[in-house]
CSV table of C-alpha atoms in Angstrom, one decimal:
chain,number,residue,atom,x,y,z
A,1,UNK,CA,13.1,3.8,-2.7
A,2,UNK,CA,10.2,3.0,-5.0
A,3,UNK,CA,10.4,-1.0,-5.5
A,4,UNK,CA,7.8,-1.1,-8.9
A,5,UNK,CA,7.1,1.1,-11.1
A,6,UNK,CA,3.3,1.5,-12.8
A,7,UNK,CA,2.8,2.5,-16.7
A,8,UNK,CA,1.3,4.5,-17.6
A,9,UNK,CA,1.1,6.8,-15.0
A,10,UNK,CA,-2.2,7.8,-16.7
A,11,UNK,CA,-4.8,5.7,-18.5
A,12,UNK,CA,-8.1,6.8,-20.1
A,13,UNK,CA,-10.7,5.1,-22.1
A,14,UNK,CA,-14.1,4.2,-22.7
A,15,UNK,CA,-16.7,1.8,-20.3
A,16,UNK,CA,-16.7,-1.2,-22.2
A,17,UNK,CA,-13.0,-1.1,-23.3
A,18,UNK,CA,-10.1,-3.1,-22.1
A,19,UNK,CA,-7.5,-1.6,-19.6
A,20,UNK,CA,-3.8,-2.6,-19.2
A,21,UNK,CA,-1.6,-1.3,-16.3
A,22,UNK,CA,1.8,-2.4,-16.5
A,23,UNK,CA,4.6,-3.1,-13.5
A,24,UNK,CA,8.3,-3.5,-13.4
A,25,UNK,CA,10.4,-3.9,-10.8
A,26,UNK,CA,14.2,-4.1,-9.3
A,27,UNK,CA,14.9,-7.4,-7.3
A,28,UNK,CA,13.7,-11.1,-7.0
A,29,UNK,CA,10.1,-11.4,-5.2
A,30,UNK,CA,8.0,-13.8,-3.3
A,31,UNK,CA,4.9,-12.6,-4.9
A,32,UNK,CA,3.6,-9.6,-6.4
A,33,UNK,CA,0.5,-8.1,-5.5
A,34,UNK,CA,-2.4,-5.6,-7.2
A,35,UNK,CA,-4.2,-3.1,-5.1
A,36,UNK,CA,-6.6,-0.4,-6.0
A,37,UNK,CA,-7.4,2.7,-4.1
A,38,UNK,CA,-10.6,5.4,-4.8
A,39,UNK,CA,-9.4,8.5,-3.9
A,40,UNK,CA,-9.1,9.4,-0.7
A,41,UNK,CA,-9.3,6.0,0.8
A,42,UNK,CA,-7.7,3.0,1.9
A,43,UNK,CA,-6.2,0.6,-0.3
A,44,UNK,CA,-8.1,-2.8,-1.6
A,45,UNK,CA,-6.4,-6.0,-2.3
A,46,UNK,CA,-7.4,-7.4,-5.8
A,47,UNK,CA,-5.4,-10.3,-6.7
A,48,UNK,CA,-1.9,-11.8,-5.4
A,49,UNK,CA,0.6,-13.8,-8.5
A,50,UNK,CA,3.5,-15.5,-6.2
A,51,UNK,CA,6.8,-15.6,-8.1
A,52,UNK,CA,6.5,-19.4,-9.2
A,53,UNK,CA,3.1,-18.7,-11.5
A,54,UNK,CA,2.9,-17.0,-14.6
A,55,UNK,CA,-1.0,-16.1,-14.6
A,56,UNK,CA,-4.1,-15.6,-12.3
A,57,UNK,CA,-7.6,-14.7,-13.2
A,58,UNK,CA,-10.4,-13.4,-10.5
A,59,UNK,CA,-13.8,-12.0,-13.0
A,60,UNK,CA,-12.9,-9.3,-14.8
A,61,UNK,CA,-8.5,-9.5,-13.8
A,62,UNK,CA,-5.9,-10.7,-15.5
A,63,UNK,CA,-2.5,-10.5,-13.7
A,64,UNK,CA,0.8,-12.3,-15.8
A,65,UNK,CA,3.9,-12.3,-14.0
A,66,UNK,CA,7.7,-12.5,-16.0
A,67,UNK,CA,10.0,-13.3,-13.6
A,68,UNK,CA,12.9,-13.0,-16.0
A,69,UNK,CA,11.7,-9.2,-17.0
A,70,UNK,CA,10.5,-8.0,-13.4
A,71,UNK,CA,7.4,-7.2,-14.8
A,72,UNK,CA,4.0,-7.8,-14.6
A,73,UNK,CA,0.8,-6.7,-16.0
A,74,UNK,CA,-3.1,-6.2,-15.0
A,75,UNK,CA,-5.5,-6.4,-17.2
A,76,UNK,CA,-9.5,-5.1,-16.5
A,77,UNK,CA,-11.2,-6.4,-19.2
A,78,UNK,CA,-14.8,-4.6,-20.0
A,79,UNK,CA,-13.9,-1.5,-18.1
A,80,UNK,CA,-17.2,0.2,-16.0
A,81,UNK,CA,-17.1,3.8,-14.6
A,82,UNK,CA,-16.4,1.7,-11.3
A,83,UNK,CA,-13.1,1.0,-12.2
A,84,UNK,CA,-11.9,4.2,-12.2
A,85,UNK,CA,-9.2,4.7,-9.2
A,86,UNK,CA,-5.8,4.2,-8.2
A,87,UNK,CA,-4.0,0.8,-9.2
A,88,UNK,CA,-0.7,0.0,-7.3
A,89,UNK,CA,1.7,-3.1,-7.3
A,90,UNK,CA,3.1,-4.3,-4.8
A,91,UNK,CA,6.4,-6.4,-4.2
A,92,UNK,CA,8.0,-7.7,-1.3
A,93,UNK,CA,11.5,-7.5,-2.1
A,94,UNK,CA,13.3,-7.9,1.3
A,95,UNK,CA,10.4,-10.9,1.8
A,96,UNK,CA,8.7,-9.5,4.9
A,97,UNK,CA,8.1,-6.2,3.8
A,98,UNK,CA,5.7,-4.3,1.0
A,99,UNK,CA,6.8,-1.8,-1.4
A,100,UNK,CA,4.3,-0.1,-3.8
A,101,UNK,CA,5.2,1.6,-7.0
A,102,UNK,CA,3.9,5.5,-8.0
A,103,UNK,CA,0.6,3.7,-9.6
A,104,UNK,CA,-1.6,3.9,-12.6
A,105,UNK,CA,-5.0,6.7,-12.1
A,106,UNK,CA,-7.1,4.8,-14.7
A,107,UNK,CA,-10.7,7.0,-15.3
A,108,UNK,CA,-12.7,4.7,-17.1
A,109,UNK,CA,-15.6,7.4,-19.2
A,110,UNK,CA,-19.2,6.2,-19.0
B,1,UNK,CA,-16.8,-7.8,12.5
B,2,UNK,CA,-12.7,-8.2,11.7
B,3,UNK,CA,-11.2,-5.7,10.4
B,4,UNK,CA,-8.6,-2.4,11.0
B,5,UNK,CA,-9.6,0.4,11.8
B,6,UNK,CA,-7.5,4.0,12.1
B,7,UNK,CA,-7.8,7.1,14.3
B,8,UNK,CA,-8.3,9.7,14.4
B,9,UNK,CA,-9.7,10.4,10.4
B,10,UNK,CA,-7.9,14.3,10.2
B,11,UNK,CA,-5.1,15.4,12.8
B,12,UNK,CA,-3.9,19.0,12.8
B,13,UNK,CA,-0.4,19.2,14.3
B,14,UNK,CA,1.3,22.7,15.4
B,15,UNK,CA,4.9,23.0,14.4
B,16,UNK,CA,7.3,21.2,16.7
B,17,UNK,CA,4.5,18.9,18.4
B,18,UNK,CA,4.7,14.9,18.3
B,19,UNK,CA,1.3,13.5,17.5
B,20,UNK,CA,0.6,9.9,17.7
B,21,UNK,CA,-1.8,7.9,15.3
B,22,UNK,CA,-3.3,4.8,15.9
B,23,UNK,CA,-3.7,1.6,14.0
B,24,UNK,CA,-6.2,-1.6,15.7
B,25,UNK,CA,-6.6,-4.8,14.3
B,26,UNK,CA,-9.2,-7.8,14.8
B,27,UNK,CA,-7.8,-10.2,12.4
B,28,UNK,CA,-4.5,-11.9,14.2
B,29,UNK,CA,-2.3,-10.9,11.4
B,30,UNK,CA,1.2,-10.9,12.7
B,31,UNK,CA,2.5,-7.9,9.9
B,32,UNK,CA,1.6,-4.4,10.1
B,33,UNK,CA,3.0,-1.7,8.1
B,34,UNK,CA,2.6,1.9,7.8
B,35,UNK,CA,3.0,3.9,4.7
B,36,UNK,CA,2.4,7.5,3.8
B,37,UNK,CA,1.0,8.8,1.0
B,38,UNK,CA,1.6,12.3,-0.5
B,39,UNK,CA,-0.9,14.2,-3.0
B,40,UNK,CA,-1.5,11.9,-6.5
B,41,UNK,CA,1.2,9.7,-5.5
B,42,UNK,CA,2.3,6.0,-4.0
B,43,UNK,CA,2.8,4.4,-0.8
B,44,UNK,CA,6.3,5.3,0.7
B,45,UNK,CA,6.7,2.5,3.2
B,46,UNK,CA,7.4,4.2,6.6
B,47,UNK,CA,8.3,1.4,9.7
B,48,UNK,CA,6.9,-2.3,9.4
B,49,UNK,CA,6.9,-5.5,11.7
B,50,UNK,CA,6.5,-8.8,11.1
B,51,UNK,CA,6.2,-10.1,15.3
B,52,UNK,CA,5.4,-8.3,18.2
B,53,UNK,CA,8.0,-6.7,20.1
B,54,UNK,CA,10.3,-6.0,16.6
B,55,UNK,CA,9.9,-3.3,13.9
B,56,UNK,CA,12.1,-2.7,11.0
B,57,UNK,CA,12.9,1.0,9.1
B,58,UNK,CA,11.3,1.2,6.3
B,59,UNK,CA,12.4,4.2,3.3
B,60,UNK,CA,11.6,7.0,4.9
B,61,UNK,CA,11.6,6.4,9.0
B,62,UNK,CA,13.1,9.9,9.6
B,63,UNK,CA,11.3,11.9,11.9
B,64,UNK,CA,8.9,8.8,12.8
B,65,UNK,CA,9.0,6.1,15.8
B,66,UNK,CA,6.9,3.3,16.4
B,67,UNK,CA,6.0,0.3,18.8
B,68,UNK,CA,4.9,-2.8,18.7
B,69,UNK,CA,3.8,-4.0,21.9
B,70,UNK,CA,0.9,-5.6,21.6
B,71,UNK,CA,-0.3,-7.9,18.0
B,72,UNK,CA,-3.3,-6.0,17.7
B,73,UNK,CA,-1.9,-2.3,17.7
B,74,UNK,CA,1.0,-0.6,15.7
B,75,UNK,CA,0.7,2.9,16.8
B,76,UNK,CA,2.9,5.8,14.4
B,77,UNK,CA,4.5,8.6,16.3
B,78,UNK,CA,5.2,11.7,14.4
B,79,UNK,CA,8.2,13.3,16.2
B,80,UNK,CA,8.5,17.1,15.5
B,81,UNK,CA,12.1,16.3,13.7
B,82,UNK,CA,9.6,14.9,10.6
B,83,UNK,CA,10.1,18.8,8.7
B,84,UNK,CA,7.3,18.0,6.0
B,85,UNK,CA,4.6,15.7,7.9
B,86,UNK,CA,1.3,17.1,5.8
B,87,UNK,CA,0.4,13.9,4.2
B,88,UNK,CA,-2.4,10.6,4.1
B,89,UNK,CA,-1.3,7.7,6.5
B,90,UNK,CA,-2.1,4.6,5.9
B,91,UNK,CA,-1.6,1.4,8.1
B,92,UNK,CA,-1.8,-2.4,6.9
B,93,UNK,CA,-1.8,-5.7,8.7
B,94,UNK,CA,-1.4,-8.9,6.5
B,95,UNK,CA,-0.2,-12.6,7.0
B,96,UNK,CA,3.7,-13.0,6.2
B,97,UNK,CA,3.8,-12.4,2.7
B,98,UNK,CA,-0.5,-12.6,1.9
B,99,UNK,CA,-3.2,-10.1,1.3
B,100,UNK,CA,-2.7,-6.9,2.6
B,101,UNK,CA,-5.6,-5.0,4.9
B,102,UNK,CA,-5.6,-1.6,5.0
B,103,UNK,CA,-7.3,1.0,7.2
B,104,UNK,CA,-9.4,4.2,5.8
B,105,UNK,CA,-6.5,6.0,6.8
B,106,UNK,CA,-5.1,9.5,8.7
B,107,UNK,CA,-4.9,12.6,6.9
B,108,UNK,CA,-2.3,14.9,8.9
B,109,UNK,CA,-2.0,18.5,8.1
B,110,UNK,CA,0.6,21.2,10.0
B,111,UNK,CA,-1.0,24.2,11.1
């Protein structure tokens, strides 16, 4: 079964604009995790929040993590054309394993 | 150069034939995992294993086997009891609970 779950399923703007994928998911974690993936391809790592932090930045990403809500959120702030792909989360729920959730397709308009 | 690498890119399988596909890796991770991917949708987590010698089901290990003799290699068998195998196959090695690398995948399709 899916472990997160990605909202929207669908996210389009404008380069230049901010974009926020949300993730929730069903049982405690040792960290949660965002990937992205261009079509067709393998997955890329972006940025890893373990369960005992709140928020992480790497350039352009914000990741927050709420423990008490299973959730978490990335955030791409001033979007290029580049960033259009495939964002997943992942969680490790069973702590040696990796679930991903049905991911965000975020097309990012020049 | 480290990394992990897939073959073969495309595999055509005939109805009721076991096809095998291989997953390398150069960068001493003791987790690989192997997911599968159908069209506009996430990673179903197939088999994974955290130590050589010992693999655990993932959701949807029906129809698959693997092994995990050797740290560097995790190779997916796709038995012929796997009904609906047309689907992208992606393998990932990581440290315990770290960054995740994943290959450039298998695309399999039944003929």
């Amino acid at each position: 079964s899916q472990q997160g779950e990605e909202d929207p399923q669908a996210l389009s703007i404008q380069e230049g604009e901010n974009a926020t994928m949300n993730c929730s998911y069903k049982t405690s974690i040792n960290n949660l995790q965002w990937y992205r993936q261009n079509s067709g391809r393998g997955l890329v790592h972006l940025i890893l929040i373990r369960s005992n932090e709140r928020e992480k930045h790497s350039g352009r990403l914000r990741v927050t993590l709420d423990t008490s809500k299973k959730s978490s959120s990335l955030l791409i702030t001033a979007s290029r054309a580049a960033d259009t792909a495939s964002y997943f989360c992942a969680t490790d729920p069973q702590r040696n394993d990796m679930r991903f959730g049905a991911g965000t397709r975020l097309t990012v308009k020049p | 150069d480290g990394g992990i690498t897939q073959s073969p890119k495309y595999l055509f399988r005939k109805e009721g034939q076991n096809v095998t596909l291989s997953c390398e890796q150069n960068l001493n991770h003791d987790a690989m995992y192997w997911y599968r991917q159908d069209p506009g949708q996430g990673l179903r987590l197939i088999y994974y294993s955290q130590i050589v010698n010992d693999f655990q089901k993932g959701d949807i290990a029906e129809g698959y086997s693997v092994s995990r003799e050797k740290k560097e290699s995790f190779p997916l068998t796709v038995t012929s009891a796997q009904k609906n195998p047309t689907a992208f196959y992606l393998c990932a090695s990581s440290i315990r609970a770290g960054e995740a690398f994943f290959g450039q995948g298998t695309r399999l399709t039944v003929v």
